Amino acid sequence: MPITKGQGNPNWSTEETLLALDLLLKHAPAIPDKNHPEVKRLSDLLRTLPIHPSESRNDRFRNPAGVSMKLQNLNACKTGRGLSTSKVDRAVWDNFGTEPESVRKIAVAIEDGAYLLQEQNDELPGVDDNETYNEGTLLTKVHKVRERARGYRKKVLNRSKKLTGVVSCEGCGTEGPKILDSSAREAMFEVHHLVPLSEAVSTKTRLSDLALLCANCHKLIHAISKRKKYAVTIEEFRLEITD
């Protein structure tokens, strides 16, 4: 049987698949059918998520029958029998299929994060493949929105100056080119949020949750966290880049 692609609708994203996995794990070993009230609720939720543009959807977009089919796809990842599965299905199952508590936290964060992004007046940050965490693009965008929140950057820069007398990267230690004045050097530094994506939406940001990194280290810590499948600490990151 072919992989479900939504009857002409966009392929399922990582976030959507994680929400379906949450429902599957909640009811395992049973697989809720299209008439189940939670399948219908998930169908309604998926239609509100800011993931796929409206022009790419038809009237069957993430309907209860499609959601029920996705649950069967994910169950096939577990059993290795039955329906064919997509690359996203297999990746989500491999990363999270045996962690129902983690999936529940991520599912809540995705729903809350969707509302947060919808409330943003500014243009949403772009996310490339190297930056995208295993939890998907939506929560990665939430992560970046919080990193760029007004007020945090100045506080983290001031903390660096107070601790060392200069602004420096907490990863590699660079202070930037000496030929530039201090304000120009500061432009190369970015704020990194250390809290796991599944908690970042619901927890209040503290200064201790933030690190100051140069642009290169910021990209690297995202990539390493994605590879390790958890948010690495600054200490772990330093070990990674100095080995």
mmCIF file of C-alpha atoms in Angstrom:
data_model
loop_
_atom_site.group_PDB
_atom_site.id
_atom_site.type_symbol
_atom_site.label_atom_id
_atom_site.label_comp_id
_atom_site.label_asym_id
_atom_site.label_seq_id
_atom_site.Cartn_x
_atom_site.Cartn_y
_atom_site.Cartn_z
ATOM 1 C CA MET A 1 0.000 0.000 0.000
ATOM 2 C CA PRO A 2 1.421 3.455 -0.838
ATOM 3 C CA ILE A 3 2.625 5.986 1.678
ATOM 4 C CA THR A 4 -0.089 8.418 2.747
ATOM 5 C CA LYS A 5 0.529 11.913 1.336
ATOM 6 C CA GLY A 6 -2.783 13.504 2.207
ATOM 7 C CA GLN A 7 -4.680 12.979 -1.057
ATOM 8 C CA GLY A 8 -2.959 15.808 -2.906
ATOM 9 C CA ASN A 9 -2.164 17.782 0.236
ATOM 10 C CA PRO A 10 1.347 18.614 1.510
ATOM 11 C CA ASN A 11 3.405 15.791 2.979
ATOM 12 C CA TRP A 12 3.250 15.502 6.738
ATOM 13 C CA SER A 13 5.830 17.614 8.573
ATOM 14 C CA THR A 14 7.872 16.460 11.563
ATOM 15 C CA GLU A 15 5.667 18.478 13.931
ATOM 16 C CA GLU A 16 2.442 17.027 12.580
ATOM 17 C CA THR A 17 3.874 13.518 12.760
ATOM 18 C CA LEU A 18 4.976 14.053 16.365
ATOM 19 C CA LEU A 19 1.449 15.109 17.290
ATOM 20 C CA ALA A 20 0.118 11.951 15.668
ATOM 21 C CA LEU A 21 2.738 9.853 17.481
ATOM 22 C CA ASP A 22 1.650 11.386 20.782
ATOM 23 C CA LEU A 23 -1.908 10.221 20.120
ATOM 24 C CA LEU A 24 -0.758 6.763 19.039
ATOM 25 C CA LEU A 25 1.420 6.238 22.117
ATOM 26 C CA LYS A 26 -1.348 7.461 24.401
ATOM 27 C CA HIS A 27 -3.725 4.757 23.183
ATOM 28 C CA ALA A 28 -1.272 1.942 22.431
ATOM 29 C CA PRO A 29 -1.715 -0.874 21.599
ATOM 30 C CA ALA A 30 -5.051 0.295 20.171
ATOM 31 C CA ILE A 31 -5.088 2.522 17.083
ATOM 32 C CA PRO A 32 -7.884 5.128 17.240
ATOM 33 C CA ASP A 33 -10.009 5.221 14.103
ATOM 34 C CA LYS A 34 -11.374 8.216 12.214
ATOM 35 C CA ASN A 35 -14.454 8.414 14.442
ATOM 36 C CA HIS A 36 -12.483 8.693 17.673
ATOM 37 C CA PRO A 37 -13.015 12.120 19.338
ATOM 38 C CA GLU A 38 -9.271 12.642 19.848
ATOM 39 C CA VAL A 39 -8.602 11.921 16.188
ATOM 40 C CA LYS A 40 -11.163 14.564 15.300
ATOM 41 C CA ARG A 41 -9.577 17.016 17.743
ATOM 42 C CA LEU A 42 -6.137 16.408 16.278
ATOM 43 C CA SER A 43 -7.553 16.902 12.795
ATOM 44 C CA ASP A 44 -8.927 20.288 13.867
ATOM 45 C CA LEU A 45 -5.622 21.250 15.475
ATOM 46 C CA LEU A 46 -3.531 20.294 12.445
ATOM 47 C CA ARG A 47 -5.654 22.544 10.266
ATOM 48 C CA THR A 48 -4.753 25.545 12.438
ATOM 49 C CA LEU A 49 -0.992 25.050 12.588
ATOM 50 C CA PRO A 50 1.083 27.668 10.705
ATOM 51 C CA ILE A 51 3.100 25.070 8.803
ATOM 52 C CA HIS A 52 1.618 24.702 5.321
ATOM 53 C CA PRO A 53 0.326 27.651 3.263
ATOM 54 C CA SER A 54 -3.430 27.684 2.728
ATOM 55 C CA GLU A 55 -3.069 27.549 -1.060
ATOM 56 C CA SER A 56 -1.356 24.140 -0.801
ATOM 57 C CA ARG A 57 -4.314 22.546 1.023
ATOM 58 C CA ASN A 58 -7.554 21.121 -0.286
ATOM 59 C CA ASP A 59 -10.795 20.434 1.588
ATOM 60 C CA ARG A 60 -9.505 17.046 2.758
ATOM 61 C CA PHE A 61 -6.420 18.520 4.418
ATOM 62 C CA ARG A 62 -5.625 16.487 7.554
ATOM 63 C CA ASN A 63 -9.172 15.177 7.827
ATOM 64 C CA PRO A 64 -9.920 12.474 10.449
ATOM 65 C CA ALA A 65 -9.492 9.687 7.887
ATOM 66 C CA GLY A 66 -6.024 11.002 7.001
ATOM 67 C CA VAL A 67 -5.071 11.321 10.657
ATOM 68 C CA SER A 68 -6.192 7.747 11.314
ATOM 69 C CA MET A 69 -4.127 6.555 8.349
ATOM 70 C CA LYS A 70 -1.063 8.384 9.714
ATOM 71 C CA LEU A 71 -1.500 6.527 13.022
ATOM 72 C CA GLN A 72 -1.428 3.272 11.086
ATOM 73 C CA ASN A 73 1.711 4.413 9.234
ATOM 74 C CA LEU A 74 3.442 5.124 12.528
ATOM 75 C CA ASN A 75 2.333 1.813 13.990
ATOM 76 C CA ALA A 76 3.900 0.110 10.965
ATOM 77 C CA CYS A 77 7.217 1.730 11.966
ATOM 78 C CA LYS A 78 6.875 -0.047 15.306
ATOM 79 C CA THR A 79 5.861 -3.457 13.985
ATOM 80 C CA GLY A 80 7.735 -3.459 10.688
ATOM 81 C CA ARG A 81 4.644 -4.891 9.052
ATOM 82 C CA GLY A 82 1.755 -3.566 7.016
ATOM 83 C CA LEU A 83 1.724 -0.103 5.477
ATOM 84 C CA SER A 84 4.656 1.562 3.781
ATOM 85 C CA THR A 85 6.160 4.423 5.768
ATOM 86 C CA SER A 86 7.721 7.754 4.843
ATOM 87 C CA LYS A 87 11.194 9.010 5.716
ATOM 88 C CA VAL A 88 9.659 11.444 8.225
ATOM 89 C CA ASP A 89 7.589 8.664 9.833
ATOM 90 C CA ARG A 90 10.671 6.518 10.319
ATOM 91 C CA ALA A 91 12.814 9.389 11.608
ATOM 92 C CA VAL A 92 10.171 10.455 14.128
ATOM 93 C CA TRP A 93 9.682 6.879 15.295
ATOM 94 C CA ASP A 94 13.434 6.230 15.547
ATOM 95 C CA ASN A 95 13.978 9.427 17.541
ATOM 96 C CA PHE A 96 10.932 9.354 19.799
ATOM 97 C CA GLY A 97 8.950 6.120 19.445
ATOM 98 C CA THR A 98 10.035 4.717 22.806
ATOM 99 C CA GLU A 99 9.759 7.985 24.745
ATOM 100 C CA PRO A 100 6.052 8.696 25.370
ATOM 101 C CA GLU A 101 6.706 11.226 28.142
ATOM 102 C CA SER A 102 9.088 13.231 25.957
ATOM 103 C CA VAL A 103 6.655 13.097 23.046
ATOM 104 C CA ARG A 104 3.854 14.384 25.304
ATOM 105 C CA LYS A 105 5.991 17.391 26.331
ATOM 106 C CA ILE A 106 6.927 18.083 22.719
ATOM 107 C CA ALA A 107 3.293 17.836 21.601
ATOM 108 C CA VAL A 108 2.233 20.396 24.209
ATOM 109 C CA ALA A 109 5.130 22.649 23.193
ATOM 110 C CA ILE A 110 4.185 22.424 19.503
ATOM 111 C CA GLU A 111 0.622 23.473 20.245
ATOM 112 C CA ASP A 112 1.712 26.327 22.521
ATOM 113 C CA GLY A 113 4.462 27.316 20.106
ATOM 114 C CA ALA A 114 2.007 27.573 17.236
ATOM 115 C CA TYR A 115 0.006 30.123 19.187
ATOM 116 C CA LEU A 116 3.169 32.044 20.088
ATOM 117 C CA LEU A 117 4.256 32.274 16.447
ATOM 118 C CA GLN A 118 0.805 33.373 15.340
ATOM 119 C CA GLU A 119 0.993 36.258 17.822
ATOM 120 C CA GLN A 120 4.310 37.536 16.432
ATOM 121 C CA ASN A 121 4.029 40.827 14.591
ATOM 122 C CA ASP A 122 7.559 40.723 13.217
ATOM 123 C CA GLU A 123 8.673 38.544 10.344
ATOM 124 C CA LEU A 124 9.339 35.026 11.553
ATOM 125 C CA PRO A 125 12.966 33.853 11.495
ATOM 126 C CA GLY A 126 14.130 31.584 8.721
ATOM 127 C CA VAL A 127 15.491 28.162 9.601
ATOM 128 C CA ASP A 128 17.832 26.071 7.466
ATOM 129 C CA ASP A 129 18.305 22.303 7.588
ATOM 130 C CA ASN A 130 21.453 22.520 9.714
ATOM 131 C CA GLU A 131 19.639 24.511 12.397
ATOM 132 C CA THR A 132 16.426 22.498 12.501
ATOM 133 C CA TYR A 133 16.161 20.263 15.550
ATOM 134 C CA ASN A 134 14.633 16.779 15.507
ATOM 135 C CA GLU A 135 11.431 18.269 16.957
ATOM 136 C CA GLY A 136 10.835 20.126 13.694
ATOM 137 C CA THR A 137 10.923 23.593 12.182
ATOM 138 C CA LEU A 138 8.091 25.115 14.205
ATOM 139 C CA LEU A 139 9.764 24.672 17.593
ATOM 140 C CA THR A 140 13.114 25.673 16.118
ATOM 141 C CA LYS A 141 11.480 28.951 15.059
ATOM 142 C CA VAL A 142 10.059 29.388 18.556
ATOM 143 C CA HIS A 143 13.568 28.807 19.895
ATOM 144 C CA LYS A 144 14.978 31.520 17.612
ATOM 145 C CA VAL A 145 12.159 33.960 18.415
ATOM 146 C CA ARG A 146 12.993 33.650 22.093
ATOM 147 C CA GLU A 147 16.709 34.050 21.429
ATOM 148 C CA ARG A 148 15.955 37.327 19.649
ATOM 149 C CA ALA A 149 13.527 38.650 22.247
ATOM 150 C CA ARG A 150 14.109 42.306 23.008
ATOM 151 C CA GLY A 151 16.072 42.998 26.153
ATOM 152 C CA TYR A 152 17.825 39.650 26.465
ATOM 153 C CA ARG A 153 20.722 40.473 24.169
ATOM 154 C CA LYS A 154 21.712 43.608 26.064
ATOM 155 C CA LYS A 155 21.538 41.769 29.393
ATOM 156 C CA VAL A 156 23.723 38.922 28.147
ATOM 157 C CA LEU A 157 26.252 41.337 26.631
ATOM 158 C CA ASN A 158 26.442 43.239 29.925
ATOM 159 C CA ARG A 159 26.907 39.986 31.830
ATOM 160 C CA SER A 160 29.872 39.104 29.625
ATOM 161 C CA LYS A 161 31.465 42.511 30.178
ATOM 162 C CA LYS A 162 30.959 42.247 33.934
ATOM 163 C CA LEU A 163 32.479 38.769 34.182
ATOM 164 C CA THR A 164 35.519 39.198 31.922
ATOM 165 C CA GLY A 165 35.826 42.911 31.206
ATOM 166 C CA VAL A 166 35.202 42.294 27.494
ATOM 167 C CA VAL A 167 32.515 40.748 25.312
ATOM 168 C CA SER A 168 33.586 37.229 24.355
ATOM 169 C CA CYS A 169 32.083 34.015 23.018
ATOM 170 C CA GLU A 170 31.247 31.492 25.735
ATOM 171 C CA GLY A 171 32.089 28.726 23.282
ATOM 172 C CA CYS A 172 35.402 29.466 21.571
ATOM 173 C CA GLY A 173 36.383 32.526 23.618
ATOM 174 C CA THR A 174 36.852 34.888 20.675
ATOM 175 C CA GLU A 175 36.532 38.616 21.325
ATOM 176 C CA GLY A 176 36.338 39.544 17.667
ATOM 177 C CA PRO A 177 38.787 41.491 15.463
ATOM 178 C CA LYS A 178 40.785 44.008 17.510
ATOM 179 C CA ILE A 179 40.762 46.514 14.650
ATOM 180 C CA LEU A 180 37.041 47.093 15.186
ATOM 181 C CA ASP A 181 35.591 49.234 17.947
ATOM 182 C CA SER A 182 33.639 47.521 20.699
ATOM 183 C CA SER A 183 30.190 48.259 19.281
ATOM 184 C CA ALA A 184 31.167 46.771 15.907
ATOM 185 C CA ARG A 185 32.625 43.652 17.547
ATOM 186 C CA GLU A 186 29.417 43.112 19.497
ATOM 187 C CA ALA A 187 27.538 42.665 16.219
ATOM 188 C CA MET A 188 29.157 39.244 15.731
ATOM 189 C CA PHE A 189 27.642 37.834 18.935
ATOM 190 C CA GLU A 190 24.261 36.147 19.276
ATOM 191 C CA VAL A 191 22.152 34.925 22.179
ATOM 192 C CA HIS A 192 21.615 31.167 22.469
ATOM 193 C CA HIS A 193 18.772 29.637 24.502
ATOM 194 C CA LEU A 194 19.961 26.585 26.448
ATOM 195 C CA VAL A 195 16.557 25.240 27.540
ATOM 196 C CA PRO A 196 15.286 22.141 25.633
ATOM 197 C CA LEU A 197 12.693 22.907 22.953
ATOM 198 C CA SER A 198 9.993 20.935 24.766
ATOM 199 C CA GLU A 199 10.318 23.318 27.737
ATOM 200 C CA ALA A 200 11.232 26.593 26.055
ATOM 201 C CA VAL A 201 7.658 27.618 25.258
ATOM 202 C CA SER A 202 6.171 27.094 28.693
ATOM 203 C CA THR A 203 9.009 28.249 30.951
ATOM 204 C CA LYS A 204 9.954 31.817 31.746
ATOM 205 C CA THR A 205 13.375 32.711 30.378
ATOM 206 C CA ARG A 206 16.052 33.381 32.982
ATOM 207 C CA LEU A 207 19.416 34.990 32.300
ATOM 208 C CA SER A 208 21.082 31.715 33.298
ATOM 209 C CA ASP A 209 19.203 30.012 30.428
ATOM 210 C CA LEU A 210 21.055 32.155 27.883
ATOM 211 C CA ALA A 211 24.590 31.995 26.504
ATOM 212 C CA LEU A 212 26.504 34.491 24.379
ATOM 213 C CA LEU A 213 28.066 32.893 21.302
ATOM 214 C CA CYS A 214 29.755 34.121 18.163
ATOM 215 C CA ALA A 215 27.746 33.465 15.005
ATOM 216 C CA ASN A 216 29.883 30.446 14.066
ATOM 217 C CA CYS A 217 29.564 28.783 17.474
ATOM 218 C CA HIS A 218 25.837 29.486 17.491
ATOM 219 C CA LYS A 219 25.379 27.522 14.269
ATOM 220 C CA LEU A 220 27.647 24.758 15.546
ATOM 221 C CA ILE A 221 25.809 24.292 18.855
ATOM 222 C CA HIS A 222 22.530 23.950 16.963
ATOM 223 C CA ALA A 223 24.080 21.326 14.691
ATOM 224 C CA ILE A 224 25.627 19.380 17.583
ATOM 225 C CA SER A 225 22.391 19.467 19.584
ATOM 226 C CA LYS A 226 20.544 18.116 16.557
ATOM 227 C CA ARG A 227 23.051 15.276 16.165
ATOM 228 C CA LYS A 228 22.966 14.375 19.866
ATOM 229 C CA LYS A 229 19.148 14.742 19.992
ATOM 230 C CA TYR A 230 19.183 16.993 23.064
ATOM 231 C CA ALA A 231 20.173 20.554 23.951
ATOM 232 C CA VAL A 232 23.881 20.375 24.784
ATOM 233 C CA THR A 233 25.320 22.501 27.566
ATOM 234 C CA ILE A 234 28.044 25.071 26.997
ATOM 235 C CA GLU A 235 30.497 22.773 28.782
ATOM 236 C CA GLU A 236 29.647 19.882 26.430
ATOM 237 C CA PHE A 237 29.901 22.197 23.460
ATOM 238 C CA ARG A 238 33.380 23.367 24.458
ATOM 239 C CA LEU A 239 34.541 19.751 24.691
ATOM 240 C CA GLU A 240 33.126 19.066 21.225
ATOM 241 C CA ILE A 241 34.988 21.926 19.571
ATOM 242 C CA THR A 242 38.297 21.436 21.384
ATOM 243 C CA ASP A 243 38.694 17.651 20.968
#
